[in-house]
Amino acid sequence: MPITPAPAVLRAGEILRFLAHRPTEAFTVSDLARELGLPRATCDAVMQALAQAGLVVRRDRDLRYVLGPAAIMIGNAAR
């Protein structure tokens, strides 16, 4: 029986790719959910997990997310 990927991990990858293609922009959870066609609550849960891992950072002043420092390490390693 084949193993299926975890939906949350697939969504996290989709969000990270979206942010990587727009490195100068910042997005609210609602923005991301709308752009990616995800439920807002699902997007919020994934963003909280990505923030805890340092892959994204939420700016306090406007509650928008940008890529975090852990994404740099991953990008450098992939290079």
Short mmCIF file of N, CA, C and O in Angstrom, two decimals:
data_model
loop_
_atom_site.label_atom_id
_atom_site.label_comp_id
_atom_site.label_asym_id
_atom_site.label_seq_id
_atom_site.Cartn_x
_atom_site.Cartn_y
_atom_site.Cartn_z
N MET A 1 0.85 -1.18 0.00
CA MET A 1 0.00 0.00 0.00
C MET A 1 0.90 1.24 0.00
O MET A 1 1.76 1.39 0.87
N PRO A 2 0.71 2.16 -0.96
CA PRO A 2 1.57 3.35 -1.03
C PRO A 2 1.27 4.31 0.13
O PRO A 2 0.14 4.41 0.60
N ILE A 3 2.30 4.97 0.56
CA ILE A 3 2.16 5.99 1.61
C ILE A 3 1.77 7.31 0.94
O ILE A 3 2.39 7.71 -0.04
N THR A 4 0.77 7.97 1.49
CA THR A 4 0.36 9.27 0.94
C THR A 4 0.98 10.39 1.76
O THR A 4 1.12 10.27 2.98
N PRO A 5 1.35 11.47 1.11
CA PRO A 5 1.95 12.59 1.83
C PRO A 5 0.94 13.28 2.75
O PRO A 5 -0.26 13.30 2.46
N ALA A 6 1.44 13.83 3.82
CA ALA A 6 0.58 14.55 4.77
C ALA A 6 0.09 15.85 4.13
O ALA A 6 0.90 16.64 3.63
N PRO A 7 -1.22 16.08 4.14
CA PRO A 7 -1.75 17.30 3.52
C PRO A 7 -1.14 18.58 4.08
O PRO A 7 -0.88 19.53 3.33
N ALA A 8 -0.89 18.63 5.38
CA ALA A 8 -0.32 19.85 5.98
C ALA A 8 1.08 20.12 5.43
O ALA A 8 1.45 21.29 5.21
N VAL A 9 1.83 19.08 5.18
CA VAL A 9 3.18 19.26 4.64
C VAL A 9 3.10 19.75 3.20
O VAL A 9 3.87 20.63 2.79
N LEU A 10 2.17 19.21 2.44
CA LEU A 10 1.97 19.69 1.07
C LEU A 10 1.57 21.17 1.06
O LEU A 10 2.08 21.95 0.25
N ARG A 11 0.70 21.55 1.97
CA ARG A 11 0.27 22.95 2.06
C ARG A 11 1.43 23.84 2.48
O ARG A 11 1.59 24.95 1.97
N ALA A 12 2.24 23.38 3.42
CA ALA A 12 3.40 24.16 3.86
C ALA A 12 4.35 24.39 2.69
O ALA A 12 4.85 25.51 2.50
N GLY A 13 4.58 23.36 1.90
CA GLY A 13 5.44 23.51 0.73
C GLY A 13 4.87 24.51 -0.26
O GLY A 13 5.60 25.33 -0.84
N GLU A 14 3.57 24.45 -0.46
CA GLU A 14 2.90 25.38 -1.38
C GLU A 14 3.05 26.82 -0.89
O GLU A 14 3.35 27.73 -1.67
N ILE A 15 2.88 27.03 0.40
CA ILE A 15 3.01 28.37 0.98
C ILE A 15 4.45 28.87 0.85
O ILE A 15 4.69 30.02 0.47
N LEU A 16 5.41 28.01 1.16
CA LEU A 16 6.82 28.42 1.08
C LEU A 16 7.21 28.76 -0.36
O LEU A 16 7.93 29.75 -0.59
N ARG A 17 6.75 27.98 -1.31
CA ARG A 17 7.04 28.29 -2.72
C ARG A 17 6.41 29.63 -3.11
O ARG A 17 7.04 30.44 -3.80
N PHE A 18 5.19 29.87 -2.67
CA PHE A 18 4.50 31.13 -2.96
C PHE A 18 5.31 32.31 -2.42
O PHE A 18 5.56 33.29 -3.12
N LEU A 19 5.73 32.20 -1.15
CA LEU A 19 6.51 33.29 -0.54
C LEU A 19 7.87 33.45 -1.21
O LEU A 19 8.35 34.58 -1.38
N ALA A 20 8.49 32.36 -1.60
CA ALA A 20 9.81 32.42 -2.24
C ALA A 20 9.74 33.14 -3.59
O ALA A 20 10.72 33.79 -3.99
N HIS A 21 8.62 33.04 -4.27
CA HIS A 21 8.46 33.73 -5.55
C HIS A 21 8.14 35.21 -5.38
O HIS A 21 8.12 35.95 -6.37
N ARG A 22 7.91 35.65 -4.15
CA ARG A 22 7.57 37.05 -3.85
C ARG A 22 8.37 37.52 -2.63
O ARG A 22 7.79 37.91 -1.62
N PRO A 23 9.70 37.47 -2.69
CA PRO A 23 10.52 37.73 -1.50
C PRO A 23 10.45 39.16 -0.97
O PRO A 23 10.78 39.40 0.19
N THR A 24 9.97 40.11 -1.76
CA THR A 24 9.90 41.49 -1.30
C THR A 24 8.52 41.85 -0.76
O THR A 24 8.31 42.97 -0.31
N GLU A 25 7.59 40.90 -0.79
CA GLU A 25 6.23 41.16 -0.32
C GLU A 25 5.96 40.44 0.99
O GLU A 25 6.63 39.47 1.33
N ALA A 26 4.97 40.94 1.73
CA ALA A 26 4.53 40.33 2.99
C ALA A 26 3.02 40.11 2.89
O ALA A 26 2.31 40.89 2.25
N PHE A 27 2.54 39.04 3.52
CA PHE A 27 1.15 38.64 3.37
C PHE A 27 0.51 38.31 4.71
O PHE A 27 1.14 37.70 5.56
N THR A 28 -0.76 38.68 4.86
CA THR A 28 -1.53 38.24 6.02
C THR A 28 -1.98 36.80 5.76
O THR A 28 -1.92 36.30 4.63
N VAL A 29 -2.46 36.14 6.80
CA VAL A 29 -2.99 34.80 6.65
C VAL A 29 -4.16 34.83 5.66
O VAL A 29 -4.28 33.95 4.80
N SER A 30 -5.01 35.84 5.74
CA SER A 30 -6.14 35.94 4.82
C SER A 30 -5.67 36.09 3.38
O SER A 30 -6.25 35.48 2.47
N ASP A 31 -4.63 36.90 3.17
CA ASP A 31 -4.06 37.06 1.82
C ASP A 31 -3.61 35.71 1.27
O ASP A 31 -3.92 35.35 0.13
N LEU A 32 -2.85 34.98 2.08
CA LEU A 32 -2.31 33.70 1.65
C LEU A 32 -3.43 32.69 1.37
O LEU A 32 -3.40 31.99 0.35
N ALA A 33 -4.40 32.63 2.25
CA ALA A 33 -5.52 31.70 2.07
C ALA A 33 -6.25 32.00 0.77
O ALA A 33 -6.57 31.08 0.00
N ARG A 34 -6.49 33.27 0.51
CA ARG A 34 -7.20 33.66 -0.70
C ARG A 34 -6.37 33.34 -1.95
O ARG A 34 -6.87 32.76 -2.91
N GLU A 35 -5.10 33.70 -1.94
CA GLU A 35 -4.22 33.48 -3.10
C GLU A 35 -4.05 31.99 -3.42
O GLU A 35 -3.95 31.61 -4.57
N LEU A 36 -3.99 31.17 -2.38
CA LEU A 36 -3.71 29.75 -2.56
C LEU A 36 -4.96 28.87 -2.54
O LEU A 36 -4.88 27.66 -2.74
N GLY A 37 -6.11 29.47 -2.27
CA GLY A 37 -7.36 28.71 -2.26
C GLY A 37 -7.44 27.74 -1.10
O GLY A 37 -8.01 26.65 -1.23
N LEU A 38 -6.90 28.14 0.05
CA LEU A 38 -6.92 27.31 1.25
C LEU A 38 -7.92 27.86 2.25
O LEU A 38 -8.15 29.07 2.30
N PRO A 39 -8.49 27.02 3.10
CA PRO A 39 -9.30 27.54 4.21
C PRO A 39 -8.42 28.41 5.12
O PRO A 39 -7.26 28.07 5.38
N ARG A 40 -8.98 29.51 5.59
CA ARG A 40 -8.19 30.43 6.41
C ARG A 40 -7.66 29.75 7.68
O ARG A 40 -6.51 29.95 8.06
N ALA A 41 -8.48 28.96 8.34
CA ALA A 41 -8.05 28.29 9.57
C ALA A 41 -6.90 27.33 9.29
O ALA A 41 -5.95 27.23 10.08
N THR A 42 -6.97 26.63 8.19
CA THR A 42 -5.89 25.72 7.81
C THR A 42 -4.62 26.49 7.55
O THR A 42 -3.53 26.11 8.02
N CYS A 43 -4.74 27.57 6.81
CA CYS A 43 -3.58 28.40 6.49
C CYS A 43 -2.96 28.97 7.77
O CYS A 43 -1.74 28.99 7.93
N ASP A 44 -3.79 29.40 8.70
CA ASP A 44 -3.30 29.94 9.96
C ASP A 44 -2.52 28.88 10.74
O ASP A 44 -1.44 29.17 11.26
N ALA A 45 -3.03 27.67 10.81
CA ALA A 45 -2.34 26.60 11.53
C ALA A 45 -0.99 26.27 10.89
O ALA A 45 0.01 26.08 11.58
N VAL A 46 -0.96 26.22 9.57
CA VAL A 46 0.30 25.94 8.87
C VAL A 46 1.29 27.08 9.10
O VAL A 46 2.48 26.84 9.35
N MET A 47 0.83 28.32 9.03
CA MET A 47 1.73 29.46 9.22
C MET A 47 2.30 29.48 10.64
O MET A 47 3.46 29.82 10.85
N GLN A 48 1.49 29.12 11.62
CA GLN A 48 1.99 29.06 13.00
C GLN A 48 3.09 28.01 13.13
O GLN A 48 4.11 28.25 13.78
N ALA A 49 2.92 26.88 12.49
CA ALA A 49 3.95 25.82 12.53
C ALA A 49 5.21 26.28 11.80
O ALA A 49 6.33 26.06 12.29
N LEU A 50 5.06 26.92 10.65
CA LEU A 50 6.22 27.42 9.91
C LEU A 50 6.95 28.50 10.71
O LEU A 50 8.18 28.56 10.70
N ALA A 51 6.20 29.34 11.40
CA ALA A 51 6.82 30.38 12.23
C ALA A 51 7.58 29.76 13.40
O ALA A 51 8.69 30.21 13.73
N GLN A 52 7.01 28.75 14.01
CA GLN A 52 7.69 28.08 15.12
C GLN A 52 9.01 27.46 14.66
O GLN A 52 9.98 27.42 15.40
N ALA A 53 9.05 27.00 13.42
CA ALA A 53 10.27 26.40 12.86
C ALA A 53 11.24 27.45 12.32
O ALA A 53 12.34 27.11 11.90
N GLY A 54 10.83 28.73 12.31
CA GLY A 54 11.69 29.79 11.82
C GLY A 54 11.68 29.93 10.30
O GLY A 54 12.47 30.70 9.75
N LEU A 55 10.79 29.21 9.64
CA LEU A 55 10.73 29.28 8.18
C LEU A 55 10.01 30.53 7.69
O LEU A 55 10.21 30.97 6.57
N VAL A 56 9.13 31.07 8.52
CA VAL A 56 8.49 32.36 8.25
C VAL A 56 8.54 33.19 9.53
O VAL A 56 8.72 32.65 10.63
N VAL A 57 8.37 34.49 9.36
CA VAL A 57 8.34 35.42 10.48
C VAL A 57 7.10 36.29 10.32
O VAL A 57 6.82 36.78 9.22
N ARG A 58 6.37 36.46 11.42
CA ARG A 58 5.21 37.36 11.40
C ARG A 58 5.63 38.70 11.96
O ARG A 58 6.10 38.80 13.09
N ARG A 59 5.46 39.73 11.15
CA ARG A 59 5.80 41.08 11.60
C ARG A 59 4.71 41.58 12.55
O ARG A 59 3.53 41.52 12.22
N ASP A 60 5.12 42.05 13.71
CA ASP A 60 4.15 42.50 14.72
C ASP A 60 3.37 43.73 14.30
O ASP A 60 2.20 43.86 14.64
N ARG A 61 4.00 44.61 13.55
CA ARG A 61 3.34 45.88 13.24
C ARG A 61 2.12 45.73 12.34
O ARG A 61 1.19 46.52 12.42
N ASP A 62 2.13 44.72 11.45
CA ASP A 62 1.00 44.59 10.53
C ASP A 62 0.49 43.15 10.38
O ASP A 62 -0.36 42.88 9.54
N LEU A 63 1.03 42.23 11.18
CA LEU A 63 0.61 40.83 11.19
C LEU A 63 0.78 40.14 9.83
O LEU A 63 0.06 39.22 9.49
N ARG A 64 1.77 40.59 9.09
CA ARG A 64 2.07 39.99 7.78
C ARG A 64 3.28 39.08 7.90
O ARG A 64 4.18 39.32 8.69
N TYR A 65 3.27 38.05 7.10
CA TYR A 65 4.34 37.06 7.11
C TYR A 65 5.32 37.27 5.96
O TYR A 65 4.92 37.65 4.85
N VAL A 66 6.58 36.98 6.25
CA VAL A 66 7.65 36.95 5.26
C VAL A 66 8.47 35.69 5.53
O VAL A 66 8.35 35.07 6.59
N LEU A 67 9.31 35.32 4.58
CA LEU A 67 10.20 34.17 4.81
C LEU A 67 11.11 34.46 6.00
O LEU A 67 11.54 35.60 6.21
N GLY A 68 11.42 33.43 6.76
CA GLY A 68 12.25 33.57 7.94
C GLY A 68 13.68 33.09 7.72
O GLY A 68 14.02 32.56 6.65
N PRO A 69 14.53 33.24 8.74
CA PRO A 69 15.94 32.90 8.61
C PRO A 69 16.21 31.42 8.34
O PRO A 69 17.19 31.08 7.68
N ALA A 70 15.36 30.52 8.81
CA ALA A 70 15.57 29.10 8.55
C ALA A 70 15.43 28.78 7.07
O ALA A 70 16.03 27.84 6.56
N ALA A 71 14.63 29.58 6.35
CA ALA A 71 14.48 29.38 4.91
C ALA A 71 15.79 29.68 4.18
O ALA A 71 16.11 29.04 3.18
N ILE A 72 16.58 30.59 4.71
CA ILE A 72 17.89 30.92 4.12
C ILE A 72 18.81 29.71 4.23
O ILE A 72 19.48 29.34 3.26
N MET A 73 18.84 29.09 5.40
CA MET A 73 19.69 27.92 5.58
C MET A 73 19.32 26.80 4.64
O MET A 73 20.17 26.15 4.05
N ILE A 74 18.01 26.58 4.47
CA ILE A 74 17.56 25.54 3.57
C ILE A 74 17.94 25.87 2.12
O ILE A 74 18.41 25.01 1.38
N GLY A 75 17.73 27.11 1.74
CA GLY A 75 18.09 27.53 0.39
C GLY A 75 19.58 27.38 0.13
O GLY A 75 19.99 26.91 -0.94
N ASN A 76 20.39 27.78 1.08
CA ASN A 76 21.85 27.64 0.92
C ASN A 76 22.26 26.17 0.83
O ASN A 76 23.13 25.82 0.03
N ALA A 77 21.65 25.34 1.62
CA ALA A 77 21.98 23.91 1.59
C ALA A 77 21.58 23.29 0.25
O ALA A 77 22.27 22.42 -0.29
N ALA A 78 20.46 23.73 -0.30
CA ALA A 78 19.98 23.20 -1.57
C ALA A 78 20.84 23.64 -2.74
O ALA A 78 20.91 22.97 -3.75
N ARG A 79 21.48 24.77 -2.58
CA ARG A 79 22.32 25.31 -3.63
C ARG A 79 23.46 24.38 -3.85
O ARG A 79 24.01 23.98 -4.70
#
